[in-house]
Coordinates of C-alpha atoms and ligand atoms in Angstrom, one line a residue:
X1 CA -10.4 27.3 -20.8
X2 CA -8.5 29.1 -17.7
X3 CA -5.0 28.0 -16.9
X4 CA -2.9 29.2 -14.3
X5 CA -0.1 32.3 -15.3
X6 CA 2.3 30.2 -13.1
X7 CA 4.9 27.8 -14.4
X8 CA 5.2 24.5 -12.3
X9 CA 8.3 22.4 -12.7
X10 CA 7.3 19.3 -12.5
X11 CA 10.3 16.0 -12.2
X12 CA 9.9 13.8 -15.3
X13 CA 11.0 10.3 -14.8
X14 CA 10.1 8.7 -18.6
X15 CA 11.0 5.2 -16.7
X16 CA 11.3 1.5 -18.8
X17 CA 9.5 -0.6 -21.4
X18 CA 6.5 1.6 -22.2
X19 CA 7.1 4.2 -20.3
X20 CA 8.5 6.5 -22.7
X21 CA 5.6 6.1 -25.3
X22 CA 3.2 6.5 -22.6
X23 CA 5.2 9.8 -20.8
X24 CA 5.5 11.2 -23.7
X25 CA 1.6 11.1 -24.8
X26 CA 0.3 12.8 -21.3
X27 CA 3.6 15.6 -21.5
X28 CA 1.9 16.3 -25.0
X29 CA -1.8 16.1 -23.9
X30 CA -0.7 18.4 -20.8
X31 CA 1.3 20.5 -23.1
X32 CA -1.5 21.1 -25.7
X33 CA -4.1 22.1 -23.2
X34 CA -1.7 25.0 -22.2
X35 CA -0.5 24.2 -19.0
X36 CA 2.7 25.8 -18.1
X37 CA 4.7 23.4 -17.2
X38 CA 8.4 22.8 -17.3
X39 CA 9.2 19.3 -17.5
X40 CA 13.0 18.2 -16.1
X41 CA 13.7 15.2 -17.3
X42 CA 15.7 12.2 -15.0
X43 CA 16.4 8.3 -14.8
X44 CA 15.4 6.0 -12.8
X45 CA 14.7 2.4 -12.9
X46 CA 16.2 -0.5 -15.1
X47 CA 19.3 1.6 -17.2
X48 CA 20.7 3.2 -13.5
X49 CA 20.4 -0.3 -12.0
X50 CA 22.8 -1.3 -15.1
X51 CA 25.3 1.0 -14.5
X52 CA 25.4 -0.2 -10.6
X53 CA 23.7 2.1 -8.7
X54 CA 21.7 -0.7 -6.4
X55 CA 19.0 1.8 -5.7
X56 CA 17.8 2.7 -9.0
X57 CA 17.7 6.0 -8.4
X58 CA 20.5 8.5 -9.2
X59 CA 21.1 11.5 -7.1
X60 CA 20.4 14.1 -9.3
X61 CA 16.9 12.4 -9.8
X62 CA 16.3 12.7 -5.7
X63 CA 18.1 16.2 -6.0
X64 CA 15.2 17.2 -8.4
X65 CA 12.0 15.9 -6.5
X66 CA 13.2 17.4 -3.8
X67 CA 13.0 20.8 -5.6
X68 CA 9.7 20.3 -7.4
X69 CA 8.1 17.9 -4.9
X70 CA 5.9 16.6 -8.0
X71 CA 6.9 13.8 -10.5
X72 CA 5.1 12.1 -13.7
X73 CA 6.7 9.1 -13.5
X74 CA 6.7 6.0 -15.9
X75 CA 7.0 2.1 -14.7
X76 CA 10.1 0.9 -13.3
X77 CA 11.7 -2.4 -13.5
X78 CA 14.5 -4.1 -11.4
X79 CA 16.8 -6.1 -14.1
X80 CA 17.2 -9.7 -12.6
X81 CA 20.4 -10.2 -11.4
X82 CA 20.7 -5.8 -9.9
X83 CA 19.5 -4.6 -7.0
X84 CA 17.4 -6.1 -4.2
X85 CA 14.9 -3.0 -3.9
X86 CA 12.4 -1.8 -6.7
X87 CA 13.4 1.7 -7.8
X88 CA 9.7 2.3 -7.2
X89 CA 9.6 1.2 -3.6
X90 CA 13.0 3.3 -2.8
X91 CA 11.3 6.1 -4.3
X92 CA 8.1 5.9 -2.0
X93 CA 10.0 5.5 0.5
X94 CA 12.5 8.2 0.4
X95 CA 9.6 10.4 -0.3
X96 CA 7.3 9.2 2.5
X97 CA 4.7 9.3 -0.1
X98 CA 2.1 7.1 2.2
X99 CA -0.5 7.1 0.3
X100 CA -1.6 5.8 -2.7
X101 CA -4.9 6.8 -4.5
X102 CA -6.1 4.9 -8.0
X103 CA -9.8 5.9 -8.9
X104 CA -12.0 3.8 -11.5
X105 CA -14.8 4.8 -13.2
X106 CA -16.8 3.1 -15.9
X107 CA -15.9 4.9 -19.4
X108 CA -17.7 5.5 -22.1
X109 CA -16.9 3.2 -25.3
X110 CA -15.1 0.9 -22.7
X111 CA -17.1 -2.5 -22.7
X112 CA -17.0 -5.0 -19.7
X113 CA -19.4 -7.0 -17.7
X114 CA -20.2 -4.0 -15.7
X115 CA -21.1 -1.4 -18.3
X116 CA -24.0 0.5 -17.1
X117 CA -23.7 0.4 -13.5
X118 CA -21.7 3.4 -12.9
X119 CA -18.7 2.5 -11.1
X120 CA -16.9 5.3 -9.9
X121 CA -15.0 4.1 -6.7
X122 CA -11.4 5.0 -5.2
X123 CA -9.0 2.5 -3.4
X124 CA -7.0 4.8 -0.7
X125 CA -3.9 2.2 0.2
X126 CA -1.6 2.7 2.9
X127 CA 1.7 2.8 0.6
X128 CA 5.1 2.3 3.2
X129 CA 4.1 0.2 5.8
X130 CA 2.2 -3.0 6.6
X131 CA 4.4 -6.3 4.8
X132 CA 6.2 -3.7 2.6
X133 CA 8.4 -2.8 4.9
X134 CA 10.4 -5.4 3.7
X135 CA 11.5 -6.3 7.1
X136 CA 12.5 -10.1 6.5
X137 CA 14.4 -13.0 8.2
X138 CA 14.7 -17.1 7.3
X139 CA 14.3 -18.1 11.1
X140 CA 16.0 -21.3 9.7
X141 CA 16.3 -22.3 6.6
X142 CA 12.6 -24.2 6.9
X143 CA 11.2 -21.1 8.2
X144 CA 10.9 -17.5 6.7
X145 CA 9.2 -15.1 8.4
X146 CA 8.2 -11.2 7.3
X147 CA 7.0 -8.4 9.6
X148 CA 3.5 -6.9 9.3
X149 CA 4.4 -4.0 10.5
X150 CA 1.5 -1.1 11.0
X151 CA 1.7 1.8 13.0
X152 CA -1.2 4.3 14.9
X153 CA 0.4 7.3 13.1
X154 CA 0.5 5.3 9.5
X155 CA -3.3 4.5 10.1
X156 CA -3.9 8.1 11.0
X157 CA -2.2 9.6 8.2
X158 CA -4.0 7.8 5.8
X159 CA -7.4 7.8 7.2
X160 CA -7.4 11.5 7.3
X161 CA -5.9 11.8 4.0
X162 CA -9.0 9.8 2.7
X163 CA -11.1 11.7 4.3
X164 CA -9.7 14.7 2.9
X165 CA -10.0 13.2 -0.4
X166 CA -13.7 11.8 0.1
X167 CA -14.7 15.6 0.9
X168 CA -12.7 17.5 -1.9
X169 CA -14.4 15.0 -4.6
X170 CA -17.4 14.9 -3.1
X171 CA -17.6 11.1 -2.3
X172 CA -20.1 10.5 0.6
X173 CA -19.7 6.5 1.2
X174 CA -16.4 5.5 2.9
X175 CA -15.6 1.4 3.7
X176 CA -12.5 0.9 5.4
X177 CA -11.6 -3.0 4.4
X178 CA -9.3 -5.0 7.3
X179 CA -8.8 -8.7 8.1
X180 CA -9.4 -7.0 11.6
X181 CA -10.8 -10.7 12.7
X182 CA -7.8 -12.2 12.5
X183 CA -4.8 -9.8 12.8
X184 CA -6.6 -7.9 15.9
X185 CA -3.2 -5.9 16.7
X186 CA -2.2 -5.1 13.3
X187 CA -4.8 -4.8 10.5
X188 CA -7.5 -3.9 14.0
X189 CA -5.3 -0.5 14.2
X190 CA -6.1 0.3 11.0
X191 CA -9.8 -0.9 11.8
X192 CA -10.0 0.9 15.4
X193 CA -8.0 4.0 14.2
X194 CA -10.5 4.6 11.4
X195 CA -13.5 4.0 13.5
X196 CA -12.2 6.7 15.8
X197 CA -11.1 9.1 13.2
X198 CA -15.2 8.2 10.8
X199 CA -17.0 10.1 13.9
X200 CA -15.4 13.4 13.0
X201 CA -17.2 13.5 9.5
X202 CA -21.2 12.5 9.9
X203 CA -21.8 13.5 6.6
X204 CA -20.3 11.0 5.4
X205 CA -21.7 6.9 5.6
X206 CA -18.3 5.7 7.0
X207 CA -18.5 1.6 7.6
X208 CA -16.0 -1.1 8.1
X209 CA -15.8 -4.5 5.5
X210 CA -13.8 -7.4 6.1
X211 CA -11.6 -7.6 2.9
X212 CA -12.4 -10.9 2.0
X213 CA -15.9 -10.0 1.7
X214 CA -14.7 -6.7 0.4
X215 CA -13.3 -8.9 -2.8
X216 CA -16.6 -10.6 -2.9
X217 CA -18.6 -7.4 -2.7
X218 CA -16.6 -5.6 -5.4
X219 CA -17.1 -8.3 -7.9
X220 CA -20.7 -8.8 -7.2
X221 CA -22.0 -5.2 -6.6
X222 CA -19.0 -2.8 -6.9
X223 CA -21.6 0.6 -7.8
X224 CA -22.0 0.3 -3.5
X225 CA -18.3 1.4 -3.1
X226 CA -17.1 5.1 -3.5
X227 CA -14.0 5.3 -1.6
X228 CA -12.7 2.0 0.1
X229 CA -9.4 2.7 2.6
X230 CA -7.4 -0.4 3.4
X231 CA -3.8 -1.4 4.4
X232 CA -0.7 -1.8 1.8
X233 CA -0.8 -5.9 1.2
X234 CA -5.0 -5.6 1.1
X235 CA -4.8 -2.1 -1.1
X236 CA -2.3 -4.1 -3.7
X237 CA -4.8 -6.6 -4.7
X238 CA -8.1 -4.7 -4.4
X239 CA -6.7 -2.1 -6.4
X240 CA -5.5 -4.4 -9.4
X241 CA -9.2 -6.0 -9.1
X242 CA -11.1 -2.7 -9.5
X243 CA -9.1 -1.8 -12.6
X244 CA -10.4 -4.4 -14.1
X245 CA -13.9 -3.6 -13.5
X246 CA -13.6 -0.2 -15.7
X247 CA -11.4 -2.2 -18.1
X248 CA -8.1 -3.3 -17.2
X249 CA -4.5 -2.0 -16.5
X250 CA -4.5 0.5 -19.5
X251 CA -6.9 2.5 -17.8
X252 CA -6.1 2.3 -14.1
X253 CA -4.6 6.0 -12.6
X254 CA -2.7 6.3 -9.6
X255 CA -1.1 9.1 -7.2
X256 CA 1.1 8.6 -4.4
X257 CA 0.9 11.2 -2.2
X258 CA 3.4 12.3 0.5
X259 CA 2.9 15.5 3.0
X260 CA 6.1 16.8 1.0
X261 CA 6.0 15.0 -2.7
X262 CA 3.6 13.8 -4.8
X263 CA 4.4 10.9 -7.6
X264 CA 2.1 10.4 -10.3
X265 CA 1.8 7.1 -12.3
X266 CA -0.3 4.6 -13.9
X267 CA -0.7 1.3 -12.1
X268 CA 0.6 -0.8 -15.1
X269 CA 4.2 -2.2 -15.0
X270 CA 6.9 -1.4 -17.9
X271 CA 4.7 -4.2 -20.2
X272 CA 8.0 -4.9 -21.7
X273 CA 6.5 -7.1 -25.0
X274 CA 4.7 -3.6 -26.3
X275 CA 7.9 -1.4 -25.4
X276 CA 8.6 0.7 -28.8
X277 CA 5.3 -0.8 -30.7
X278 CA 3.2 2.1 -30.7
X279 CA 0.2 -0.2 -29.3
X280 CA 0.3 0.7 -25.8
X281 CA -3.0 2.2 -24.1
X282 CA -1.6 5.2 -22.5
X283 CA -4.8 6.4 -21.1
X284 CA -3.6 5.4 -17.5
X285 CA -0.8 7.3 -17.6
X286 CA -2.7 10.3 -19.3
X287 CA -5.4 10.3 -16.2
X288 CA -2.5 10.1 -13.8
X289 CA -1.3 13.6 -15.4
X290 CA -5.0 14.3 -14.7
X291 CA -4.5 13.5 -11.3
X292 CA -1.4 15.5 -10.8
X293 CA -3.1 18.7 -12.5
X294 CA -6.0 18.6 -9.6
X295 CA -2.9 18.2 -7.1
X296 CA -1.1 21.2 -8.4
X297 CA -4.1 23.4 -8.8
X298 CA -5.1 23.2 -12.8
X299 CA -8.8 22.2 -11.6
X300 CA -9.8 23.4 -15.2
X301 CA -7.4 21.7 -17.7
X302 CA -7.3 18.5 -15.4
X303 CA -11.5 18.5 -16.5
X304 CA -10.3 19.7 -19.9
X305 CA -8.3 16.4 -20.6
X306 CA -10.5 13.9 -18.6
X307 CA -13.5 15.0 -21.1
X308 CA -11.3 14.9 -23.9
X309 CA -10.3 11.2 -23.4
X310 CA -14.2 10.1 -22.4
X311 CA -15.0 12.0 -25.7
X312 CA -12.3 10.0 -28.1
X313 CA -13.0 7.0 -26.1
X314 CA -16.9 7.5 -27.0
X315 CA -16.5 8.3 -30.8
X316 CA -14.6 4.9 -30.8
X317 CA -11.3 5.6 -31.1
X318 CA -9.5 2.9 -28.7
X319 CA -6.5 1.0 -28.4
X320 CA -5.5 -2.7 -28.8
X321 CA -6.7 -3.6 -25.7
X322 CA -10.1 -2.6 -25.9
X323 CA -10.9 -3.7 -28.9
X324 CA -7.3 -6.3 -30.0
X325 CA -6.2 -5.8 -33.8
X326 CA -9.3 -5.3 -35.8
X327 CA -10.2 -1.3 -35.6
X328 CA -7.3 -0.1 -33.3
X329 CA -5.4 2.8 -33.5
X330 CA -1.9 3.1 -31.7
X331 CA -0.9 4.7 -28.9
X332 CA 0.8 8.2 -31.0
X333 CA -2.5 8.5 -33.1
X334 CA -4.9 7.8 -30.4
X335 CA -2.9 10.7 -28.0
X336 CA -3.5 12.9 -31.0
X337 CA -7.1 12.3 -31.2
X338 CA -7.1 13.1 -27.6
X339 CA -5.5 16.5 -28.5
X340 CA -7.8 16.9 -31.5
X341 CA -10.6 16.7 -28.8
X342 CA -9.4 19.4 -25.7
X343 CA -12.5 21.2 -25.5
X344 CA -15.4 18.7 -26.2
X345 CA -16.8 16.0 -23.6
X346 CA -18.8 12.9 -24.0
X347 CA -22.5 12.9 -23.3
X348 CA -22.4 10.0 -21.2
X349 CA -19.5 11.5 -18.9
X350 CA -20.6 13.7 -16.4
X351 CA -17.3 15.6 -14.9
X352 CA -17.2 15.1 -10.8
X353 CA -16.8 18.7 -9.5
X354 CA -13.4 17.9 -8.0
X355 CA -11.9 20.4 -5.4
X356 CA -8.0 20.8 -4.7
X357 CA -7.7 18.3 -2.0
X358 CA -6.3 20.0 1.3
X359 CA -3.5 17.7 2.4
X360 CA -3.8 16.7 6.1
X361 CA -0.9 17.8 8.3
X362 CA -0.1 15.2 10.2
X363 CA 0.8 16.2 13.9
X364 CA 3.8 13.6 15.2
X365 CA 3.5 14.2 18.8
X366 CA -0.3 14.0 18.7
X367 CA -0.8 10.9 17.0
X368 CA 1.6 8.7 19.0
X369 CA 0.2 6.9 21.9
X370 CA 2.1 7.2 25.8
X371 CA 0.0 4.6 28.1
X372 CA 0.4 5.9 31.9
X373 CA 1.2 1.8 32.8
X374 CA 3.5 -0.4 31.2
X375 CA 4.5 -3.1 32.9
X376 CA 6.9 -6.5 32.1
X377 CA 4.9 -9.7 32.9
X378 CA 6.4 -12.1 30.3
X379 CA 8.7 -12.9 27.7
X380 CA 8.1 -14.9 24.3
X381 CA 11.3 -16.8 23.0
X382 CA 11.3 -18.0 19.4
X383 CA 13.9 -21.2 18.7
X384 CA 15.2 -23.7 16.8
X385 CA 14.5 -27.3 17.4
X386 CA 13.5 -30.5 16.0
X387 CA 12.7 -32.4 19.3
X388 CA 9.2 -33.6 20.1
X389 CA 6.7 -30.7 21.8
X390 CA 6.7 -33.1 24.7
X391 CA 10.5 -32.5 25.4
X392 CA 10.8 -29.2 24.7
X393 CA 8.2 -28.5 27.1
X394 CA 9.9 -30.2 29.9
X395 CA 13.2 -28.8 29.5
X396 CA 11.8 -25.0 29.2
X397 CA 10.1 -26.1 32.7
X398 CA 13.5 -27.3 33.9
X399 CA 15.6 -24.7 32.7
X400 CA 13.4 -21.7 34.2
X401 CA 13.5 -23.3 37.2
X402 CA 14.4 -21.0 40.2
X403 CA 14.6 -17.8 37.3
X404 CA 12.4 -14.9 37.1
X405 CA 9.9 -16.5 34.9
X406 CA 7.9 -19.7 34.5
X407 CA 7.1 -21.3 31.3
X408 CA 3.2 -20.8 30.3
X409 CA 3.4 -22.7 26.7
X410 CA 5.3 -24.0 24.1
X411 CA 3.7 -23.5 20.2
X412 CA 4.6 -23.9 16.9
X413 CA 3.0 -21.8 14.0
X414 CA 0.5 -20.2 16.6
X415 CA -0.9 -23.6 17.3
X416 CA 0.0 -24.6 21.2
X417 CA 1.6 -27.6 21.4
X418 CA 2.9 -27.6 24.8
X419 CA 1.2 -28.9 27.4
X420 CA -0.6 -30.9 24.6
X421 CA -4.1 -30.0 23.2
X422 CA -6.1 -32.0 20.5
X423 CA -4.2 -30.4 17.7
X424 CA -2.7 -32.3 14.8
X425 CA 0.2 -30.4 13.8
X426 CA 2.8 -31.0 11.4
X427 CA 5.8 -29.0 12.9
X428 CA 8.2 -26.8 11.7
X429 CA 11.6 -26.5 13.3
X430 CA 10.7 -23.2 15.1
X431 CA 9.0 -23.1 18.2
X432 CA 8.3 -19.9 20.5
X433 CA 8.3 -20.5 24.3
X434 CA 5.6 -18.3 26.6
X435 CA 8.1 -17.4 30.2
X436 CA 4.9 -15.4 32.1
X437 CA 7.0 -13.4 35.2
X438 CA 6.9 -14.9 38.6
X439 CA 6.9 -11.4 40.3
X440 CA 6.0 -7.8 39.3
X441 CA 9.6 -7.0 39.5
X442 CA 12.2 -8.7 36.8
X443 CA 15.1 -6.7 35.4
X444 CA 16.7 -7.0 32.4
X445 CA 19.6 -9.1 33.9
X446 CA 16.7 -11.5 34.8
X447 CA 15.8 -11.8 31.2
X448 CA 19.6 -12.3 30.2
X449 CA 19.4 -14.8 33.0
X450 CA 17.0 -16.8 31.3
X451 CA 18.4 -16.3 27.9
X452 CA 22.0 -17.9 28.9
X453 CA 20.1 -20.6 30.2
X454 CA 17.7 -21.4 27.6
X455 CA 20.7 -21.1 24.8
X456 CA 22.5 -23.6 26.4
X457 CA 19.9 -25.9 25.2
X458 CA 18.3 -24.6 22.8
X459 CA 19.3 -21.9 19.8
X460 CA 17.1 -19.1 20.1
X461 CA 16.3 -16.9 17.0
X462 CA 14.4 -14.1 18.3
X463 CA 12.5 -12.9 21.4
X464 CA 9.7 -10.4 22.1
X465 CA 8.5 -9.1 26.1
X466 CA 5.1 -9.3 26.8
X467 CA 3.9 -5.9 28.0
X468 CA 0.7 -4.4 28.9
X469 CA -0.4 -0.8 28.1
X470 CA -2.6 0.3 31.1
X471 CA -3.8 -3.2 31.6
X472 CA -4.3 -4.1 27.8
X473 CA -2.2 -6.9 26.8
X474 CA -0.1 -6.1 24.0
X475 CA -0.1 -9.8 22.6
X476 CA -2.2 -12.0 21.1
X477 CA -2.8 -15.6 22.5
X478 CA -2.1 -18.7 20.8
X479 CA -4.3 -21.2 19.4
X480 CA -5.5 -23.6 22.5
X481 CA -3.6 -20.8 24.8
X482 CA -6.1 -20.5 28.0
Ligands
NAP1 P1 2.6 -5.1 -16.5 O1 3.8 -4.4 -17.1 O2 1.6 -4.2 -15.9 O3 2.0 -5.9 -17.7 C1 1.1 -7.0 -17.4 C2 0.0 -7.0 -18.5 O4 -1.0 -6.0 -18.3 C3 0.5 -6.7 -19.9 O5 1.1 -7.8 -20.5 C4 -0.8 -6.3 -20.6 O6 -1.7 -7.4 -20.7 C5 -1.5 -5.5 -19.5 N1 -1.1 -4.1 -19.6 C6 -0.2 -3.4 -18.8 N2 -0.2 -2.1 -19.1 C7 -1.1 -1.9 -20.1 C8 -1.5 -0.8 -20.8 N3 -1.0 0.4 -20.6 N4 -2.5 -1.0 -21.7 C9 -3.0 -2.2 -21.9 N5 -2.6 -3.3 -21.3 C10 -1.7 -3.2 -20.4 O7 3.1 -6.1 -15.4 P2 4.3 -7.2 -15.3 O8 4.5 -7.8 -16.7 O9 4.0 -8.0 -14.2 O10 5.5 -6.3 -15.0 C11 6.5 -5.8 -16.0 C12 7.6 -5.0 -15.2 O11 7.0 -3.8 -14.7 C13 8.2 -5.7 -14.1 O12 9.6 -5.5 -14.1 C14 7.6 -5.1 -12.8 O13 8.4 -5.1 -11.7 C15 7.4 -3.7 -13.4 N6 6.3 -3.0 -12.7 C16 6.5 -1.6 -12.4 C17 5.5 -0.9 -11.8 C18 5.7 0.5 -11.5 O14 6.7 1.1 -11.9 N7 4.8 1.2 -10.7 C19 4.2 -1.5 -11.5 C20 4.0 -2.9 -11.8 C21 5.1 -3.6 -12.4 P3 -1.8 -8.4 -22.0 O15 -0.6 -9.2 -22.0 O16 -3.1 -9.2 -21.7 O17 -2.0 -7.5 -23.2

């Protein structure tokens, strides 16, 4: 086997609960197949949290990714009662790491209901944006609310970064999987953004799936996936759902790649009741090292390793997991079998002939929109109130009166209520008001206008102008809205 003269340093975070056992086997599998690496070790996660550092993540920990810009990492927990933000959201944010890759493949020696129908697909998850922003806000406290937030340059990014991926492993079939039908602005910029992007790669059979069907399709007849790309809330659960068509959580990869840093890990948490056992299957966190070889060039030892677990896994040497007590070995033996086996393959693993992938770089200023037109014509008011739909409707009437704007509609959760439709709603105590502008021509001192007024009535929580962008509205309409 050929491995590169060149030492890479690569950040070692050894993280909670299992996380050392596992760490430790892929450092030694790496190690063994005489990869020069130097491994510098650093904290994160549930012990920093302990000693009060809210983020989880010291310092010297960021100091060092920042130098090596590639990190094995082990699973992080937040210790009830520290911190508000996972450790492992801060760090793929700081990072901008924004997206996140976890392959499956059907392995040999690795029973489930699918054996036999070659499943070999990858989820490509948009990994900063979408609900994970984390932007939230109890509009009372009856009401929370959470931002969907999704951006033209997120969907870019990570469109062409799966596109890059679908040509360096040699993955011809690419379904990008929205719930564009019924969040047209948000997940249908994901949706639009890909279907723009699909047209620069005919050799590949690009085509959209709604996710629900997506769900349906992957447990019925997952072989007709090969690379699915899809938003941060949808990626979460498809991805957990296709590791356990190859076999479950001890055998599901990930990467999360940034245009600067790349974090390696396995998609399992810390699995706190096997910490310290010796029972854990670290084969996820072993084809996660696999993963970060490719990224850092080690194309050859990166095959080296993947054969060599297919090859234990086929001879029947497999965790408790697979197979629960009866016949198991633990997690130290079964990474030494591993290492016993660099150099063979199993005959029913065929090695894909993977390529470095070339990261896309992303262009800022090309990928942000600038319509020529954008022009004011309304304003959406969200409040508090218990009164009837009936009343608040007439006093929004009343109180725009004479301003800048004229009330449209009054809804509550979407669902117009205001002038009445046939809808039986149970209402919350939040309501949004529709103003539409009387002229072409309303200033901000117009909106503040009508925001003095409406507050002395009503408490207003939040507000949002309606815009269009060349003529495109830049809102959506609510149910029973003409
Ligand atoms: P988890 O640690 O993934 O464990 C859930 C279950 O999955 C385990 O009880 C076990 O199932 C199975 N499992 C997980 N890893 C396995 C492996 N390597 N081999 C075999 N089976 C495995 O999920 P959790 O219990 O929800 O989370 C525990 C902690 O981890 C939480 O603090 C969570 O926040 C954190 N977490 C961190 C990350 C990360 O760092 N990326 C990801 C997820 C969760 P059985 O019980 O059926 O054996």
């Amino acid at each position: 086997m050929r491995v590169s003269n060149s030492t890479t340093t690569v950040t070692l975070l050894a993280g909670d609960g299992v996380g050392p056992e596992v760490t430790e086997a892929a450092r030694r599998i790496v190690d063994a197949a005489g990869v020069k690496i130097t491994w510098e070790e650093h904290e994160a996660g549930a012990e920093v949290f302990k000693k009060g550092l809210a983020t989880g993540v010291p310092d010297d920990t960021i100091d060092s990714i920042e130098r090596t810009r590639v990190v094995l990492k082990g699973p992080l927990e937040t210790p009830v009662g520290f911190g508000e933000k996972s450790a492992n959201v801060t760090l793929r944010k700081l990072f901008e790491t924004y997206a996140n890759v976890r392959p499956v493949r059907e392995m040999p020696g690795v029973p489930t209901p699918y054996s036999g129908r070659g499943i070999d697909l990858v989820v490509v998850r948009e990994n900063v944006e979408d609900l994970y922003a984390g932007i939230e806000h109890m509009e009372t406290p009856d009401v929370a609310q959470t931002l969907k937030l999704i951006s033209r340059k997120g969907c870019e990014k990570i469109v062409r970064l799966a596109y890059a991926l679908a040509e360096a492993e040699g993955r011809t079939n690419v379904a990008c999987a929205t719930k564009a039908n019924i969040m047209k602005m948000s997940e249908g910029l994901m949706k639009r953004t890909f279907e723009e992007i699909a047209p620069e790669h005919p050799e590949i059979d690009s085509w959209h799936v709604i996710v629900d069907n997506c769900a349906h399709q992957l447990v019925k007849r997952p072989e007709q996936f090969e690379m699915i790309i899809t938003t941060n809330m949808n990626g979460d659960i498809l991805s957990d759902l296709t590791s356990a068509l190859v076999g479950g959580l001890g055998f599901a990869p990930s990467a999360n790649l940034g245009t600067e840093v790349a974090i390696f890990e396995a998609v399992h948490g810390s699995a706190p009741k096997y910490a310290g056992k010796d029972s854990i299957n670290p084969t996820a966190m072993i084809l996660s090292a696999v993963l970060m070889l490719r990224h850092i060039g080690e194309l050859e030892a990166a095959s080296q390793i993947e054969n060599a677990v297919m090859a234990t896994l086929a001879d029947g040497v497999r965790t408790r997991d697979v197979l629960g007590d009866e016949g198991s070995v633990g997690t130290r033996a079964y990474t030494e079998a591993i290492i016993g086996n660099l150099g063979r393959s199993a005959e029913a693993w065929e090695a894909r002939p993977v390529q470095k992938i070339k990261m896309p770089v992303p262009n800022p200023a090309a990928s942000l929109v600038h319509p020529d037109v954008v022009e004011l014509i309304g304003l959406d008011v969200f409040f508090q109130t218990e009164e009837t739909p009936a009343a608040v409707g007439a006093a929004a009437a009343a109180l725009a009166e004479g301003s800048a704007f004229a009330v449209k509609m009054v809804e509550c959760r979407g669902t117009q209520v205001w002038p009445a439709t046939h809808a039986q709603l149970d209402p919350t105590d939040v309501m949004r008001a529709r103003f539409i502008t009387r002229s072409s021509v309303v200033t901000d001192e117009d909106i503040l206008e009508l925001l003095r007024r409406f507050n002395e009535r009503f408490s207003w929580v939040h507000l949002e102008k309606l815009r269009t962008f060349d003529g495109e509205p830049s809102f959506s309409r609510a149910q029973g809205e003409s």
